[in-house]
Short mmCIF file of C-alpha atoms in Angstrom, two decimals:
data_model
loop_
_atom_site.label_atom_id
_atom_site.label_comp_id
_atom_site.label_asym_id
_atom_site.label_seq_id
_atom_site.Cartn_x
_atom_site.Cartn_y
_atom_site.Cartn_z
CA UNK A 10 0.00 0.00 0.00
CA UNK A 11 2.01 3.10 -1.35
CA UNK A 12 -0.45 5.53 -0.02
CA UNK A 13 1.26 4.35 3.78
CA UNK A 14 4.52 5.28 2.71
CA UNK A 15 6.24 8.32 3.16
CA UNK A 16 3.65 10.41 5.19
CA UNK A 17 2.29 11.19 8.47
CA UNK A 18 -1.27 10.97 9.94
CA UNK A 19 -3.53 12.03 12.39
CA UNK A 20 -6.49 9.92 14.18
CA UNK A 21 -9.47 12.14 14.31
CA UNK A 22 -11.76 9.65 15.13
CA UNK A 23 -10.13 6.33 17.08
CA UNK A 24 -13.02 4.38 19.76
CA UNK A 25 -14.77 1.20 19.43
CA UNK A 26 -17.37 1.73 16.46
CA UNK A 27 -15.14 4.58 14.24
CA UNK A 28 -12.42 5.09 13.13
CA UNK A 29 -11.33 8.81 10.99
CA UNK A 30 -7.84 8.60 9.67
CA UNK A 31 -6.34 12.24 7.70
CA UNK A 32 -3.03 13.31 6.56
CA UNK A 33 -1.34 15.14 9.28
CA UNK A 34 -1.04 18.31 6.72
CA UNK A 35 -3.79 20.00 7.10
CA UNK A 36 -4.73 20.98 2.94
CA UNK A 37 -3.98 17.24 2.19
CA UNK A 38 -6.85 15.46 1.04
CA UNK A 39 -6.08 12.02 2.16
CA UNK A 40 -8.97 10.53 4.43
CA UNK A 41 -9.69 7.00 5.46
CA UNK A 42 -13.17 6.33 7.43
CA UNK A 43 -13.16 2.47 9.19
CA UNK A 44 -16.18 1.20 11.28
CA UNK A 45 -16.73 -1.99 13.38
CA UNK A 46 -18.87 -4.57 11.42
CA UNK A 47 -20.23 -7.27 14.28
CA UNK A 48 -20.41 -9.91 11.68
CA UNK A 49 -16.64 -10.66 11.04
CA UNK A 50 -15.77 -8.70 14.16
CA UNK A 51 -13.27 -6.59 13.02
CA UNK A 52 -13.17 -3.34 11.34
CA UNK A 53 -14.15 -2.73 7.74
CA UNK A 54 -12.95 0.63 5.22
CA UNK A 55 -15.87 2.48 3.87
CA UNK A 56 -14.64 4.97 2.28
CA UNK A 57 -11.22 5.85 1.43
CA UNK A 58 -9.19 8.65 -0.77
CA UNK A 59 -5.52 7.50 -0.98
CA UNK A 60 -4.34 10.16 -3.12
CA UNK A 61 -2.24 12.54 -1.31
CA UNK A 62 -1.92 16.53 -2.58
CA UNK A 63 1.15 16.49 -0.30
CA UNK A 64 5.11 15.66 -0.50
CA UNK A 65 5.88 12.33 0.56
CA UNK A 66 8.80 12.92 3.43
CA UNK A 67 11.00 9.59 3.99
CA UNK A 68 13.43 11.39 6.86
CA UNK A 69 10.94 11.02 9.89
CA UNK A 70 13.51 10.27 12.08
CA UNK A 71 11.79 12.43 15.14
CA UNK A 72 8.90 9.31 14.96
CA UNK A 73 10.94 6.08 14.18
CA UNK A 74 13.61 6.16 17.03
CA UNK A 75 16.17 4.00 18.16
CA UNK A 76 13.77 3.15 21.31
CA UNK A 77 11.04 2.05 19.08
CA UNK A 78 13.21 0.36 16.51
CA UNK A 79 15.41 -1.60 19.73
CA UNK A 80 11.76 -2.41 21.20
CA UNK A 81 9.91 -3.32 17.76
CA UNK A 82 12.66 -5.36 16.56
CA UNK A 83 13.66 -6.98 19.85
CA UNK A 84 12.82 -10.93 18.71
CA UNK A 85 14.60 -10.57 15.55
CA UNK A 86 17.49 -9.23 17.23
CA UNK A 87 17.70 -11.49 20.32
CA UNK A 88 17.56 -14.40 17.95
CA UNK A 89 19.75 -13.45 15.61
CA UNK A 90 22.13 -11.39 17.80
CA UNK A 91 25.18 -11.37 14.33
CA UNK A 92 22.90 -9.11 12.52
CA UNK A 93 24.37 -6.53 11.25
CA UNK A 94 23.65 -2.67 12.01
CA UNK A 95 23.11 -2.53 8.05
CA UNK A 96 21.08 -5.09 7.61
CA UNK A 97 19.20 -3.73 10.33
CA UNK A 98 19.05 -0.69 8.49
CA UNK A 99 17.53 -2.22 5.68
CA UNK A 100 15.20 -4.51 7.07
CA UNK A 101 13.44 -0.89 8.58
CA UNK A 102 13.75 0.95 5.66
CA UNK A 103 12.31 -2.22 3.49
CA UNK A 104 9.15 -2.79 5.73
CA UNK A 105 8.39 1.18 6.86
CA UNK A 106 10.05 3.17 3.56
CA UNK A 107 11.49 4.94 6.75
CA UNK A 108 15.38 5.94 6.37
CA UNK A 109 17.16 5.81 9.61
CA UNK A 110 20.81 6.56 9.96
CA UNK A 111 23.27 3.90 11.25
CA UNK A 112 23.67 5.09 14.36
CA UNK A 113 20.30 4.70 15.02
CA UNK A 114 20.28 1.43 14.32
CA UNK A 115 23.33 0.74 16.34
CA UNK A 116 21.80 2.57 19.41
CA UNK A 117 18.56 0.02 18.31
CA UNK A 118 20.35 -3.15 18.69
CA UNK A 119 22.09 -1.85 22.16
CA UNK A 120 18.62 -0.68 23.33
CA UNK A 121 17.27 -3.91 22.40
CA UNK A 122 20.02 -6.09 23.77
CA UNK A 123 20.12 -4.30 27.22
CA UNK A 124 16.02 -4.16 27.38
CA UNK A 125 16.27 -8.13 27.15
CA UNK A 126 19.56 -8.32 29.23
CA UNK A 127 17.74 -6.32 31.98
CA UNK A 128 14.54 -8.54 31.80
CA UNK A 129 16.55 -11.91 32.16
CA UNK A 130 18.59 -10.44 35.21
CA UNK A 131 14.90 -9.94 36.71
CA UNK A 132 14.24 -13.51 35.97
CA UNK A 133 17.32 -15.05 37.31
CA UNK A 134 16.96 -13.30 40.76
CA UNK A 135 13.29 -15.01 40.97
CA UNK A 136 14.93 -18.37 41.26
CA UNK A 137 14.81 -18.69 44.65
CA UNK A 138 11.10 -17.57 45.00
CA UNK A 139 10.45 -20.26 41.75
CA UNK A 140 12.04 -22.87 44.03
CA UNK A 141 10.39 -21.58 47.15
CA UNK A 142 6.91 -22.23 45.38
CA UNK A 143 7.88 -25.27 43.33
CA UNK A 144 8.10 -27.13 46.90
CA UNK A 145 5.14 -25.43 48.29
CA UNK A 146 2.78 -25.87 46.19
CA UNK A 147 4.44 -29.75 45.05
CA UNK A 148 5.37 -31.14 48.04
CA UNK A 149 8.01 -33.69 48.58
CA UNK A 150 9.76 -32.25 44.91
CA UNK A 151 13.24 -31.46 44.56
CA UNK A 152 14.82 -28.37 43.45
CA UNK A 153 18.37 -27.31 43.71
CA UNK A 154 19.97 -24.17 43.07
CA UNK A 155 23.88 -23.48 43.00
CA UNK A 156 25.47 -20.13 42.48
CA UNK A 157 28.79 -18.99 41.83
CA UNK A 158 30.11 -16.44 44.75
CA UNK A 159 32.19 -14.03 43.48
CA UNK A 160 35.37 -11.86 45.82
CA UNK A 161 33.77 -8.72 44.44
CA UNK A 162 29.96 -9.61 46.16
CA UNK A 163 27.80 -10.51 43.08
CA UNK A 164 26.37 -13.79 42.64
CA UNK A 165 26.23 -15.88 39.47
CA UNK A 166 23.92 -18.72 38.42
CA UNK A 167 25.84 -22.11 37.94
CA UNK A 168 22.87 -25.07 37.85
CA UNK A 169 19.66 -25.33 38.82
CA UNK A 170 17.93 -28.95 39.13
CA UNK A 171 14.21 -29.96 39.09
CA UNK A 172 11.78 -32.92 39.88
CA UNK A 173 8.54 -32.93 40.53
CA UNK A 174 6.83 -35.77 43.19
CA UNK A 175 4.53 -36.73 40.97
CA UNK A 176 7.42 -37.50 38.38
CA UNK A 177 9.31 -39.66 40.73
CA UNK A 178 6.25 -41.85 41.55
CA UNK A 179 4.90 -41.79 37.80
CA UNK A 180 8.21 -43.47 37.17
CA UNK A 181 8.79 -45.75 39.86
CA UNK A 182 5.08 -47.10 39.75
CA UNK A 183 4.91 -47.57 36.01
CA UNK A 184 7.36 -46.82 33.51
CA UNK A 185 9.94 -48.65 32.08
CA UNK A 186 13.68 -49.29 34.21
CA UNK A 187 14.91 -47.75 31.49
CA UNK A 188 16.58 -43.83 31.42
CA UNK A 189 17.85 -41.55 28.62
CA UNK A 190 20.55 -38.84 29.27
CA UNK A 191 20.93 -36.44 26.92
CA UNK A 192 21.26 -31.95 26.54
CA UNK A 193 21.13 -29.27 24.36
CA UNK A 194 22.34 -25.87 24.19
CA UNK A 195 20.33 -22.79 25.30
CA UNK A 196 20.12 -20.26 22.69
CA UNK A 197 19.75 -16.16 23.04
CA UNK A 198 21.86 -13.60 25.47
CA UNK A 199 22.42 -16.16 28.29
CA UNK A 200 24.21 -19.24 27.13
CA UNK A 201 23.90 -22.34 29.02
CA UNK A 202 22.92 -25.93 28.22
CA UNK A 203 19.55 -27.75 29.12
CA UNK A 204 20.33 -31.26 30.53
CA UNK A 205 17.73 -34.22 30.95
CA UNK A 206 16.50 -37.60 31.74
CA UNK A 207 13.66 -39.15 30.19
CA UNK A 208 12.43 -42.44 30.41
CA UNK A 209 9.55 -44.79 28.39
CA UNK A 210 6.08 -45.13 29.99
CA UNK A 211 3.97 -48.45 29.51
CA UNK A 212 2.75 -47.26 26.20
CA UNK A 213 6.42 -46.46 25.11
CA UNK A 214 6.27 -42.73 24.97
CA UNK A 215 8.48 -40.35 26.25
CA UNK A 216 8.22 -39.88 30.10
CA UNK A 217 10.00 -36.44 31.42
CA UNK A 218 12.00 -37.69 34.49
CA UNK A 219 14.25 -34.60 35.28
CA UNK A 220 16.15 -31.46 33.95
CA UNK A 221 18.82 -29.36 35.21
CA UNK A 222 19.82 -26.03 33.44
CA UNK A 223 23.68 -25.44 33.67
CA UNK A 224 26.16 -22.83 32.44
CA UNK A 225 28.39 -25.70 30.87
CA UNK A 226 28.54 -29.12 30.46
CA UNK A 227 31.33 -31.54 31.57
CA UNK A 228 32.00 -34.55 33.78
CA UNK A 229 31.56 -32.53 36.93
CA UNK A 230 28.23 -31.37 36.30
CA UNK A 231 26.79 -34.83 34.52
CA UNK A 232 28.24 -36.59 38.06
CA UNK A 233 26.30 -33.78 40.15
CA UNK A 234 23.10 -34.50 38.41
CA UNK A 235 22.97 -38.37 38.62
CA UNK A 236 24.05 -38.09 42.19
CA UNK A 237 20.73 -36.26 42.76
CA UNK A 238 18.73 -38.57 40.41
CA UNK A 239 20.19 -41.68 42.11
CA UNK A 240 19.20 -40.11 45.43
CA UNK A 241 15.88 -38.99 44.00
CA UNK A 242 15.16 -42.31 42.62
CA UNK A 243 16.82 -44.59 45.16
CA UNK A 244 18.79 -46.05 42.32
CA UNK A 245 21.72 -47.35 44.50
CA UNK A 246 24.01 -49.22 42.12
CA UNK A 247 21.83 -49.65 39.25
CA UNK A 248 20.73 -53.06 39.90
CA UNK A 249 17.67 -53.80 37.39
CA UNK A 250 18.25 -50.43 35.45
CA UNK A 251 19.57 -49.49 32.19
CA UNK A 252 20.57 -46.21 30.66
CA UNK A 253 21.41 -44.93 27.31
CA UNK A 254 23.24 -41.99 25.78
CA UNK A 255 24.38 -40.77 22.60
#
């Protein structure tokens, strides 16, 4: 829709049953009148003049800033955290027919990167409270949290371990002896790897036994998981059980 790019507009009418769209320049005779049809629920154009007797303007840098850009584009850029500033740049200018410097776009992805950073900080310092209700409201569970202590004060996550009660005893009373070990990498601004156990249930489907989310995997960490899943599980020595791996 060309009529979209390029220009600026003004809501005259905006509630529930109308809606008055006009070119922000006042002799411009652009004018777009919606209102809310109850049969497909949604709003339907009556009338509409798309021909603008303004200049298109392409610079409106004072609307599209970096905050909106950063918070707009925040998925895309958590996801794919090597894209560059310019194909930022382009990906804006593609969708919007907006052109934005590259600085804006760099102060965009920084925005956005720090606006993510910030929430998963929030999140991380929950995990006590998470573990707190895990046990309250599942009694019996078992959740385990270890941080790294730091000389300077601050505290950093290191592994944090989950099973739920009704797990163990799903298991135990009728799934196969049989356990799967196995992880994967978590993807986005904190890296990390998601470690698990499954096992088979009578009809052969997957069973979740237990996970633990660590900062790395070696032998240290695998050791400190199946030392809680052996306790968990009162696997002793194995007798009668099998595992597998890949």
């Amino acid at each position: 829709m060309e009529w979209l790019m390029g220009t600026n507009y003004g809501l005259k009418k905006n509630d529930r049953q109308r809606l008055l769209v006009r070119c922000s320049k006042g002799a411009c005779t652009f004018r777009l009148w919606a209102s809310w049809t109850s049969d497909e629920a949604s709003f339907q154009i009556k009338s509409l003049k798309d021909e603008h007797k303004c200049s298109r303007n392409f610079k409106l840098g004072s609307l599209v800033t970096y905050s909106w850009i950063g918070s707009h584009y925040t998925r895309q850029i958590l996801h794919r955290q090597k894209m560059s500033v310019r194909k930022l740049r382009l990906v804006v200018i593609k969708k919007f027919g907006v052109n934005v410097s590259i600085g804006k776009c760099k102060r965009a992805k920084r925005y956005a990167i720090e606006l993510v950073e910030g929430n998963l900080k929030d999140h991380y310092a929950k995990l006590w409270s998470y573990s707190q209700y895990i046990l309250r409201t599942n009694p019996d569970s078992t959740v385990k949290i270890e941080m790294d202590y730091m000389p300077d004060g601050k505290n950093y996550f290191n592994k944090f371990y989950v099973c739920f009660d009704g797990v163990k005893k799903g298991w135990m009373e009728g799934c196969i002896k049989r356990i799967g070990l196995d992880g994967c990498f978590v993807k986005g601004i904190c890296k990390g790897e998601l470690l698990c156990v499954i096992g088979r249930d009578a009809n052969d489907k997957i069973f979740h036994i237990a996970w633990v989310v660590v900062s790395i995997e070696n032998k240290e960490i695998w050791k400190w998981f199946l030392d809680l899943l052996i306790d968990d599980f009162h696997l002793n020595f194995g007798n009668g059980y099998s595992s597998m791996l890949d």
